[in-house]
XYZ file of C-alpha atoms in Angstrom:
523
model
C 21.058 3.103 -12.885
C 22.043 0.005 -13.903
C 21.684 -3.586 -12.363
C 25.460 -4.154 -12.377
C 26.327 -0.994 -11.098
C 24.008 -1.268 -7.938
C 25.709 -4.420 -7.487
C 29.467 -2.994 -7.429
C 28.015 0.050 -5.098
C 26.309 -2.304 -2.463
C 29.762 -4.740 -2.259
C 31.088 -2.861 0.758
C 30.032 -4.358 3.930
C 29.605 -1.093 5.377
C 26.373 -1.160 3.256
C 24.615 -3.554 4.964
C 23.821 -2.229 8.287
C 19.777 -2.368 9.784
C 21.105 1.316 10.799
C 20.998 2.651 8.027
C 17.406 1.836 7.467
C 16.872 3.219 10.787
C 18.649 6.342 9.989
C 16.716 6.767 6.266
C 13.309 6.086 7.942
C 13.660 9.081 10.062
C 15.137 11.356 7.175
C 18.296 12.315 9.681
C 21.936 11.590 10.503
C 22.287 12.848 13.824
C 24.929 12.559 15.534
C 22.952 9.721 17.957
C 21.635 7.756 15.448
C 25.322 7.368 13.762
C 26.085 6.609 17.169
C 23.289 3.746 17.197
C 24.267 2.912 13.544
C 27.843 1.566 14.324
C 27.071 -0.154 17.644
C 24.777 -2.257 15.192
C 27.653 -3.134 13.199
C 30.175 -4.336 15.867
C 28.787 -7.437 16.144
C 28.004 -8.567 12.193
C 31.836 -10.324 11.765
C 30.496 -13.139 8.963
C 29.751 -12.696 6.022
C 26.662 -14.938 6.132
C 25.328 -12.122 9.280
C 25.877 -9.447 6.342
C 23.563 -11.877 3.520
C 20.722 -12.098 6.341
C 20.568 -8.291 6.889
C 20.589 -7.768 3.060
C 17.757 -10.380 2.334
C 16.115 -10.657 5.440
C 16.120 -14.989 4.915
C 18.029 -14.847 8.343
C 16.107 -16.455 11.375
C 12.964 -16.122 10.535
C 9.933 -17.689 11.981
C 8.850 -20.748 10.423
C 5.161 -20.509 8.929
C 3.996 -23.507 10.438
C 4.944 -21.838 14.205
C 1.294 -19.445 13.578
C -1.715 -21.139 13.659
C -3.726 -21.747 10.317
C -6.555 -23.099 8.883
C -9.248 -21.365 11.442
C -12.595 -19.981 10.100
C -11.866 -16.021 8.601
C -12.907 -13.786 11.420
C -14.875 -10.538 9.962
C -12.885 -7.383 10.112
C -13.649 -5.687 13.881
C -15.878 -2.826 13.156
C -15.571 0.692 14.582
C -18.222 1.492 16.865
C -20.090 4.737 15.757
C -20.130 6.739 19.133
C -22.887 9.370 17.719
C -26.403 9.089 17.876
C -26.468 12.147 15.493
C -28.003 10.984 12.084
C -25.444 11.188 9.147
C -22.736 11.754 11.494
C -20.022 9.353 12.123
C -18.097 9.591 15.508
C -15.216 7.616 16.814
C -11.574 7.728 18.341
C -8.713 5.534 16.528
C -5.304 5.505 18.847
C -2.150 3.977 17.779
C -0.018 2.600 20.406
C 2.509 -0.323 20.747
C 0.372 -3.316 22.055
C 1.634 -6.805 22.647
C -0.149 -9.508 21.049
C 0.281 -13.322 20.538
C 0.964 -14.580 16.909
C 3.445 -17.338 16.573
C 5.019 -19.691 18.402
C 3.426 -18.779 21.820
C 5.312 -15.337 22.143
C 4.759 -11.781 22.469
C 5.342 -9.710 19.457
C 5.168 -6.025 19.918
C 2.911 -4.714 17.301
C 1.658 -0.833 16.754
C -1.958 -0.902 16.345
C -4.998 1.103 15.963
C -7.224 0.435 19.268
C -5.376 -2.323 19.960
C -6.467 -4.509 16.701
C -4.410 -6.035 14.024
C -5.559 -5.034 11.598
C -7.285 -1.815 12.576
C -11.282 -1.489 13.121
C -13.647 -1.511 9.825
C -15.125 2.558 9.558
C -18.428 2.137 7.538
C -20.289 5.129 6.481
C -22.777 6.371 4.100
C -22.328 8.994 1.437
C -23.157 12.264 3.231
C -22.610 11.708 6.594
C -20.020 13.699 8.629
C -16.996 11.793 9.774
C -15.334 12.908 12.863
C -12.384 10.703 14.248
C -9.927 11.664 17.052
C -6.776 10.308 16.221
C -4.820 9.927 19.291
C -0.864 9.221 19.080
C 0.695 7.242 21.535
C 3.871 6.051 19.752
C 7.245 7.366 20.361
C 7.325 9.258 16.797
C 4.918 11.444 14.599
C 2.246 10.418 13.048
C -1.070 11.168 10.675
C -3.631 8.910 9.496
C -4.522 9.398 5.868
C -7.969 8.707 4.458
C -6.538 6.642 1.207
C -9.091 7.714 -1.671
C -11.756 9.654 -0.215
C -11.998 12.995 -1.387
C -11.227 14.964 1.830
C -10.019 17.972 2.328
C -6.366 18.480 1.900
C -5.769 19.883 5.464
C -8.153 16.392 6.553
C -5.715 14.113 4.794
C -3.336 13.111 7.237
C -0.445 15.245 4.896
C 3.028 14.900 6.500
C 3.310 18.460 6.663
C 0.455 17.701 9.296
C 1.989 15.286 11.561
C 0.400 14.755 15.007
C 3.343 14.628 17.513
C 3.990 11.786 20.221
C 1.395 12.019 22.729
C -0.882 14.582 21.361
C -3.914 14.085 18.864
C -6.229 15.655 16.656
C -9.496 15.530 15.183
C -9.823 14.745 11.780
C -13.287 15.845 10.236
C -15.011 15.502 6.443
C -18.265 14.783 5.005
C -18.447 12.013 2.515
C -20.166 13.611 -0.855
C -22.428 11.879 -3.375
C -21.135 9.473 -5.556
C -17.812 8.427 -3.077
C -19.260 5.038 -2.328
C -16.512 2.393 -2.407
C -13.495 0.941 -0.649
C -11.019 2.905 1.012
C -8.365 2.266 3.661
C -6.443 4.263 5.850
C -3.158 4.434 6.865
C 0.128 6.761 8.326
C 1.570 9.403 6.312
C 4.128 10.996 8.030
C 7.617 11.383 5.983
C 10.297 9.109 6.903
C 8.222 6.972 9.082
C 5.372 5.260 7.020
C 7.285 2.303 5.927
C 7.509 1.055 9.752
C 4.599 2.122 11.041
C 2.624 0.098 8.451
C 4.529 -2.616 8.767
C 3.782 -2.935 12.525
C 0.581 -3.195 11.791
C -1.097 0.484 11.503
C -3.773 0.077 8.748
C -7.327 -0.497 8.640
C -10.365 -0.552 5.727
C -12.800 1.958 5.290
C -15.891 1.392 3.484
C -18.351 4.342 2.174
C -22.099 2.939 1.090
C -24.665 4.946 -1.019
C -28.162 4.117 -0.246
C -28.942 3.342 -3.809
C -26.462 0.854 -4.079
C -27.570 -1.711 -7.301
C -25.981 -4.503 -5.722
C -26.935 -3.810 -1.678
C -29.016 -7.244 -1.687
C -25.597 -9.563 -2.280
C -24.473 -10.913 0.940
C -20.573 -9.281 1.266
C -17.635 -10.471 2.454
C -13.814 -8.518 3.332
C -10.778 -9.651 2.500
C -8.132 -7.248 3.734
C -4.327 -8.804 2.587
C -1.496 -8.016 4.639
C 1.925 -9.423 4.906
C 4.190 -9.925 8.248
C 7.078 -10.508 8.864
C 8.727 -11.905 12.541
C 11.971 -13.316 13.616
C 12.536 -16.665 15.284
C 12.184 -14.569 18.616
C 8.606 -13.417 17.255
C 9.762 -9.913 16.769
C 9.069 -7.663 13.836
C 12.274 -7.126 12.762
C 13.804 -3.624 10.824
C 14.060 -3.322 7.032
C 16.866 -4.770 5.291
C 18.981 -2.675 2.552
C 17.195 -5.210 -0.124
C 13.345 -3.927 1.563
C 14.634 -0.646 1.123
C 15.781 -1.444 -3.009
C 12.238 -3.650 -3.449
C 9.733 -3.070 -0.966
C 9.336 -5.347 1.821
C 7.590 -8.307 2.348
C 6.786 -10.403 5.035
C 6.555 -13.886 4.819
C 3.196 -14.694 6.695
C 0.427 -13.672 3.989
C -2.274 -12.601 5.985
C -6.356 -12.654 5.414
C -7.987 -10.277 8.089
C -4.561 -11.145 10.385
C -5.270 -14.780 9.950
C -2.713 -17.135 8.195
C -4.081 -19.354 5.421
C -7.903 -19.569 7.300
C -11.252 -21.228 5.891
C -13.298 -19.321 3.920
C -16.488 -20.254 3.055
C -18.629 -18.580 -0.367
C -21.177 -18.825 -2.257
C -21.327 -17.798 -6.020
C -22.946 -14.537 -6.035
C -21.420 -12.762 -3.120
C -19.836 -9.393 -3.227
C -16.559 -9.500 -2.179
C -14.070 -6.286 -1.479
C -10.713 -6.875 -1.510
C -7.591 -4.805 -0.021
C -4.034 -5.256 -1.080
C -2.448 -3.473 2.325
C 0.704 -4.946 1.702
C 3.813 -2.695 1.477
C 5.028 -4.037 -2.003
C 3.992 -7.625 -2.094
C 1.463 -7.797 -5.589
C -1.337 -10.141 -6.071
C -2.321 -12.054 -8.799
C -5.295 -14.387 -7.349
C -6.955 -17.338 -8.614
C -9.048 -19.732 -7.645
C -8.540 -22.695 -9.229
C -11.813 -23.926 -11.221
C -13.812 -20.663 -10.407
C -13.593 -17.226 -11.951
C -13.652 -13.425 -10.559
C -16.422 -10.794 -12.177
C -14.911 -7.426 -11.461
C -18.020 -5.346 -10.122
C -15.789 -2.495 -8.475
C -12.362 -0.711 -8.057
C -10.825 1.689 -5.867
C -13.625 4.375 -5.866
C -16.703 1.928 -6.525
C -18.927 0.198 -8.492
C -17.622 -0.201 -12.350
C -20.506 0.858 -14.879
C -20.894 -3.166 -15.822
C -19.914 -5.966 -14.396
C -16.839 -7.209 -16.366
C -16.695 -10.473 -18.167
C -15.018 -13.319 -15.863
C -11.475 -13.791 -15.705
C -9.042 -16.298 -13.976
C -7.121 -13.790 -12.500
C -7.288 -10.949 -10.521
C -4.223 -8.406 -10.140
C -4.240 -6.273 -7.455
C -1.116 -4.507 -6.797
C -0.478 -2.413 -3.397
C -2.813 -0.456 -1.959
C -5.654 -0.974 -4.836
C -8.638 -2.205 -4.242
C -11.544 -4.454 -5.805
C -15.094 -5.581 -5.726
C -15.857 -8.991 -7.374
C -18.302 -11.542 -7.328
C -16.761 -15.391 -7.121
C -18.392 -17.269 -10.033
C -18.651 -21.188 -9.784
C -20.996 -23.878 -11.514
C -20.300 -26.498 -9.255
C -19.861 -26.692 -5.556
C -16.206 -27.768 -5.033
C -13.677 -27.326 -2.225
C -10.563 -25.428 -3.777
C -7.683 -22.787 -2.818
C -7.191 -18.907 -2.840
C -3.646 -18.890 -4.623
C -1.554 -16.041 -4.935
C 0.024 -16.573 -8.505
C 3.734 -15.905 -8.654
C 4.380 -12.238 -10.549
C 7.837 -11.209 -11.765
C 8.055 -7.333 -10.884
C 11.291 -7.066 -11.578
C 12.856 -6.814 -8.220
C 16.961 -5.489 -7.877
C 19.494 -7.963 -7.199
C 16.892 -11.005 -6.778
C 16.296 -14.378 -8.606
C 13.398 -15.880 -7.592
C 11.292 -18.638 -8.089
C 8.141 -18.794 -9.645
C 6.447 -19.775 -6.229
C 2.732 -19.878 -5.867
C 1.159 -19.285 -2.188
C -2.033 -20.424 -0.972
C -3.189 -17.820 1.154
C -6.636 -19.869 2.035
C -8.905 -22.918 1.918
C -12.050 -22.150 0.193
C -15.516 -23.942 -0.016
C -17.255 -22.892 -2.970
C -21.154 -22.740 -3.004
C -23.020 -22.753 -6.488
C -25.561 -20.726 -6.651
C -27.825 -19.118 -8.427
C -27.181 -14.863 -8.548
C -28.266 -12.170 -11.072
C -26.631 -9.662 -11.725
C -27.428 -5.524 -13.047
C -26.403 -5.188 -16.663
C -25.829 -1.689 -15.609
C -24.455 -0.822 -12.028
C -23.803 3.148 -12.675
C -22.736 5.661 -14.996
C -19.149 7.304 -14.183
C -19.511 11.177 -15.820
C -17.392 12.052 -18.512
C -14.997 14.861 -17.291
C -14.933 16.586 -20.473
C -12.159 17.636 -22.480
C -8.845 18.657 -20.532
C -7.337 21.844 -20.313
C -4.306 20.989 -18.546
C -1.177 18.365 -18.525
C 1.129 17.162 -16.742
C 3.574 14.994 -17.176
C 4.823 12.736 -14.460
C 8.239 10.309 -14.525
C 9.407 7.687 -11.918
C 12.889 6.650 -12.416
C 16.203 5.095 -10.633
C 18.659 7.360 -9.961
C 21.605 7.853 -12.290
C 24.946 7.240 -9.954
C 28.451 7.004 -11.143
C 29.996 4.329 -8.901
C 33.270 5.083 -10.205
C 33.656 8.474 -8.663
C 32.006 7.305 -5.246
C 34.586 5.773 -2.524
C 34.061 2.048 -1.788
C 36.767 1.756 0.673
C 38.327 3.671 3.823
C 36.214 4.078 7.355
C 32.809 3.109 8.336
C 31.867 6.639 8.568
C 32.958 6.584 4.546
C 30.892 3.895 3.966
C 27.924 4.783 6.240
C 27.755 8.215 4.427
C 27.430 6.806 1.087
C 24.683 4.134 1.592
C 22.499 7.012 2.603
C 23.570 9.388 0.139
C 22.431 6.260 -2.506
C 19.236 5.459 -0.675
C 18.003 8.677 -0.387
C 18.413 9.211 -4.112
C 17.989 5.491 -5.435
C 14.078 6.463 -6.449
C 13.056 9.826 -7.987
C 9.563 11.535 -9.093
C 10.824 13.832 -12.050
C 14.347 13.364 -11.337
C 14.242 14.346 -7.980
C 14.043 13.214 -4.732
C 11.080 14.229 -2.028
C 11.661 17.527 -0.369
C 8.903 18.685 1.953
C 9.204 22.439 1.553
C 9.128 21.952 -2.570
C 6.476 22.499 -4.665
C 6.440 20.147 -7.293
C 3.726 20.664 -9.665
C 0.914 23.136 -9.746
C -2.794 22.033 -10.580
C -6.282 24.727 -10.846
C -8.929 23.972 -8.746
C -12.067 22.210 -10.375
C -9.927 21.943 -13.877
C -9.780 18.935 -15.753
C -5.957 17.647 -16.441
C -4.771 14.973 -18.591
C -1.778 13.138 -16.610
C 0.792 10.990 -18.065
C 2.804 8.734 -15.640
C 5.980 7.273 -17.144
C 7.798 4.378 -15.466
C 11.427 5.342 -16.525
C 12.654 2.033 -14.084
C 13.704 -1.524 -14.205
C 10.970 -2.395 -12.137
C 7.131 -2.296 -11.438
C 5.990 0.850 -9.403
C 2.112 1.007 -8.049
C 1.174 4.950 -8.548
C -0.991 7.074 -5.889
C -2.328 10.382 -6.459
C -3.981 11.975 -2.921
C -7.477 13.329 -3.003
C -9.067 12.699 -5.705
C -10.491 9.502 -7.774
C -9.309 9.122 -11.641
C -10.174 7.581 -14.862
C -7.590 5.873 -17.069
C -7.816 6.778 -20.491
C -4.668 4.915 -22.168
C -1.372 2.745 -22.024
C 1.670 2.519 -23.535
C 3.973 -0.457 -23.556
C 6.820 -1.362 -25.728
C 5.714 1.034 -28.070
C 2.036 -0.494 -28.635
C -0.623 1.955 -27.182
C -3.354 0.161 -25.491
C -6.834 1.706 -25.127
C -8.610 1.210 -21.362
C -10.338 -1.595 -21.980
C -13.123 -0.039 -19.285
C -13.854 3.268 -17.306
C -13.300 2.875 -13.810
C -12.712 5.444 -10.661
C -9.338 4.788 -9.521
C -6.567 6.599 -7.066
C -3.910 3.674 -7.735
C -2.925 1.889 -10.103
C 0.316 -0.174 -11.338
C 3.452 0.884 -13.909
C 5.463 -1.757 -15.549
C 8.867 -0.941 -16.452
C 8.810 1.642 -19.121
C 4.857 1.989 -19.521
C 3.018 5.121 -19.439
C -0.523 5.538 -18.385
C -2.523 8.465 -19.102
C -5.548 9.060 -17.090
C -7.640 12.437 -16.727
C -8.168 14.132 -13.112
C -10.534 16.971 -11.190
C -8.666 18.196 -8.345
C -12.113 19.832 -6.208
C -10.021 21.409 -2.881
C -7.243 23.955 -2.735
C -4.213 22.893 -0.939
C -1.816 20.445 -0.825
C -1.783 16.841 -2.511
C 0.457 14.442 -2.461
C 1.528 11.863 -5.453
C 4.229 8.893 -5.134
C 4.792 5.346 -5.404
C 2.818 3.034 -3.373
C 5.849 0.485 -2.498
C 6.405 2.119 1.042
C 9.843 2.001 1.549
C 10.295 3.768 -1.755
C 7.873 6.570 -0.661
C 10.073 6.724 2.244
C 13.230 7.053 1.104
C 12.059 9.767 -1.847
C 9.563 9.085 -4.594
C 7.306 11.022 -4.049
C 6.397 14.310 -4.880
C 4.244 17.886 -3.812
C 0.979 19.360 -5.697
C -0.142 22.534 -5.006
C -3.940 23.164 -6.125
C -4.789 26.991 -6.309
């Protein structure tokens, strides 16, 4: 779909309703909610109302309103309640808490036991993990173990949604060679998008006991984003977080705005980008990032240092800060043009911390691991994410509310597509053998950037392909997510080791929730 033409469908003010967020995050249009849908609308009579609901600038809390520039807090950890060896026991309940964050108010956040962001589960490769998820909100939910290789029916799968007020026990043993950084997260259709953006997510962190690099000191660095109105409220998606992904404009560090981090050269640092679709490109001005580790662990050498470190949503690295000199400097988050719909930006920078750089002096393993080969594939399948094709001409842009009302959903529901379709529950997408070895190619048919997640399973990149140059993977590393520019393909090859059902989509939340994303069967 064209620019232009998104612009000429989203001129009717009938567009531009929080409702019909409301209505596409639950994946209905009962007759209540249309109900609830046009008493939000009685009261937008400006135009300049209808701007703030499409770009969310309206009355927003200024940043200076949260405090800043306090020492980073370490991540809360999750208290193992087993004295069991190699077993892992603990209870994680979402519920709608009220904490103070700005300004002196109350802002109603959904949390995991209470903490923004949720409690740190560390484990060890082969111990059991048993957690009792209890849900207390008012709709369905699931956590989902981001990464680790669970079992399908442990994944926190839509399909396996936990209903409001009851719970269930997920349970999973963490196998050799899983060691790395995870996260977890909701997963239940329709609603992920708000849940996480309330707050439900939290970092889990699997250790092996012959881990090269277990004498470096570590640090954790979970980045969120938040957003609150002047009233201190978390307010609903806009139709422009629905088109780009939202993002917030308090940049968090552990929940902590802009805070004090001290480092010295030589620590291992993991890193979590658990924003919904805000990318990072960080620097440190003066210093330089070694890449050590990605999404499922250590790399097999440390890479050579580099200025800047991408990570876009929900991936995950392991680096070591490099410095010569002791200096006091910045985290920045570098300005990166993903392409976003119906935006001009600026190239704005953001400091998202004040750092105090140690130099020290740190060796490092010329060899951290060995990642196996996975051997020839004997499968493929090809994968396309796209915007969808829609004829404004033929679609009414006049007449009632109701008109109006039914075509924004009909377009958001079908604005993103996995293989020219939108997400359908009860379909089975693609087909995959258990314990075969499949060579995937992802192609970003789309204007725009698009961070791809595959459920279950770690992979290894093999190739790109952008503007018609193929580029060779510069490095083998285990990865679950990684980022698409407009019109690139990636090929990577995959070993799906359960039966059941996995899940594949984009990683910008509100575009998983309003359809791209997509069913695999393994048999």
């Amino acid at each position: 779909m064209k620019r232009r033409t998104l612009v000429q469908m989203l001129g009717g003010a009938s567009l531009l309703a929080t409702g019909v967020g409301q209505a596409v995050a639950r994946g209905m249009m009962s007759s209540s909610h249309h109900a609830e849908m046009m008493h939000d609308m009685q009261g937008m009579h400006h135009m300049d109302d209808m701007q703030g609901m499409m770009h969310g600038t309206a009355n927003l809390m200024p940043l200076n309103k949260m405090p800043s520039q306090q020492k980073l807090q370490r991540l809360p950890l999750l208290k193992n309640q087993s004295n069991q060896p190699r077993l892992f026991k603990a209870t994680l309940e979402a519920k709608p808490v009220k904490l103070t964050l700005a300004d002196r108010k109350q802002t109603e956040v959904w949390a995991y036991n209470g903490q923004i962001p949720g409690p740190q589960v560390v484990a060890f490769e082969g111990d059991t993990v048993e957690i009792n998820f209890i849900n207390s909100l008012s709709q369905p939910s699931t956590i989902h173990w981001h990464g680790l290789p669970v079992p399908p029916d442990q994944d926190g799968n839509p399909h396996d949604a936990v209903a409001p007020g009851e719970s269930r026990l997920y349970r999973f043993t963490l196998p050799k060679g899983s060691a790395g950084t995870y996260w977890y997260h909701p997963h239940p259709h329709g609603y992920v998008s708000e849940q996480v953006f309330r707050g439900l997510a939290g970092s889990f962190i699997v250790k092996a006991k012959d881990d090269p690099l277990a004498h470096l000191t570590e640090q954790h660095w979970l980045i969120s984003d938040l957003r609150l109105d002047a009233q201190a409220n978390i307010p609903q998606n806009t139709m422009m977080d629905w088109m780009n992904g939202r993002e917030g404009q308090f940049v968090l560090i552990n929940g902590q705005l802009n805070p004090k981090i001290s480092i010295k050269s030589g620590e291992r640092i993991r890193i979590w980008n658990a924003c919904s679709a805000r990318y990072l490109k960080l620097e440190i001005p003066n210093c330089s990032w070694i890449l050590v580790g990605t999404d499922g662990g250590l790399l097999e050498q440390p890479r050579p240092a580099a200025k800047t470190l991408f990570i876009a949503p929900a991936e995950r690295v392991e680096v070591i800060v490099h410095t010569d000199t002791d200096q006091l400097s910045q985290l920045m988050n570098r300005y990166y043009d993903r392409q976003k719909m119906m935006v001009k930006e600026s190239a704005i920078d953001l400091e998202l911390a004040s750092i105090n750089v140690k130099a020290t002096n740190y060796k490092l393993p010329n060899q951290l691991r060995s990642i196996a080969d996975l051997g020839t594939a004997t499968a493929t399948k090809k994968v396309e994410f796209s915007e969808a094709a829609m004829d404004h001409d033929t679609m009414p842009m006049h007449g009632s509310m109701d008109g109006g009302h039914d075509m924004s959903m009909h377009m958001l529901q079908s604005m993103f597509m996995v293989n020219g379709k939108t997400y359908d529950m009860q379909r089975m997408d693609l087909t995959s053998k258990q314990g075969e070895v499949e060579e995937w190619e992802v192609f970003n048919n789309s204007h725009m950037d698009h961070p791809f997640h595959l459920h279950g399973t770690q992979f290894v990149i093999t190739k790109r392909v952008l503007n018609g140059q193929k580029i060779p993977e510069a490095f083998k590393a285990l990865r679950d997510t990684f980022n698409l520019k407009p019109y690139e393909r990636v090929t990577f090859k995959v070993k799906q080791n359960d039966k059941g059902l996995r899940l594949f989509h984009c990683h910008i939340l509100e575009h998983e929730t309003i359809g791209m994303m997509a069913n695999l069967n393994v048999v």
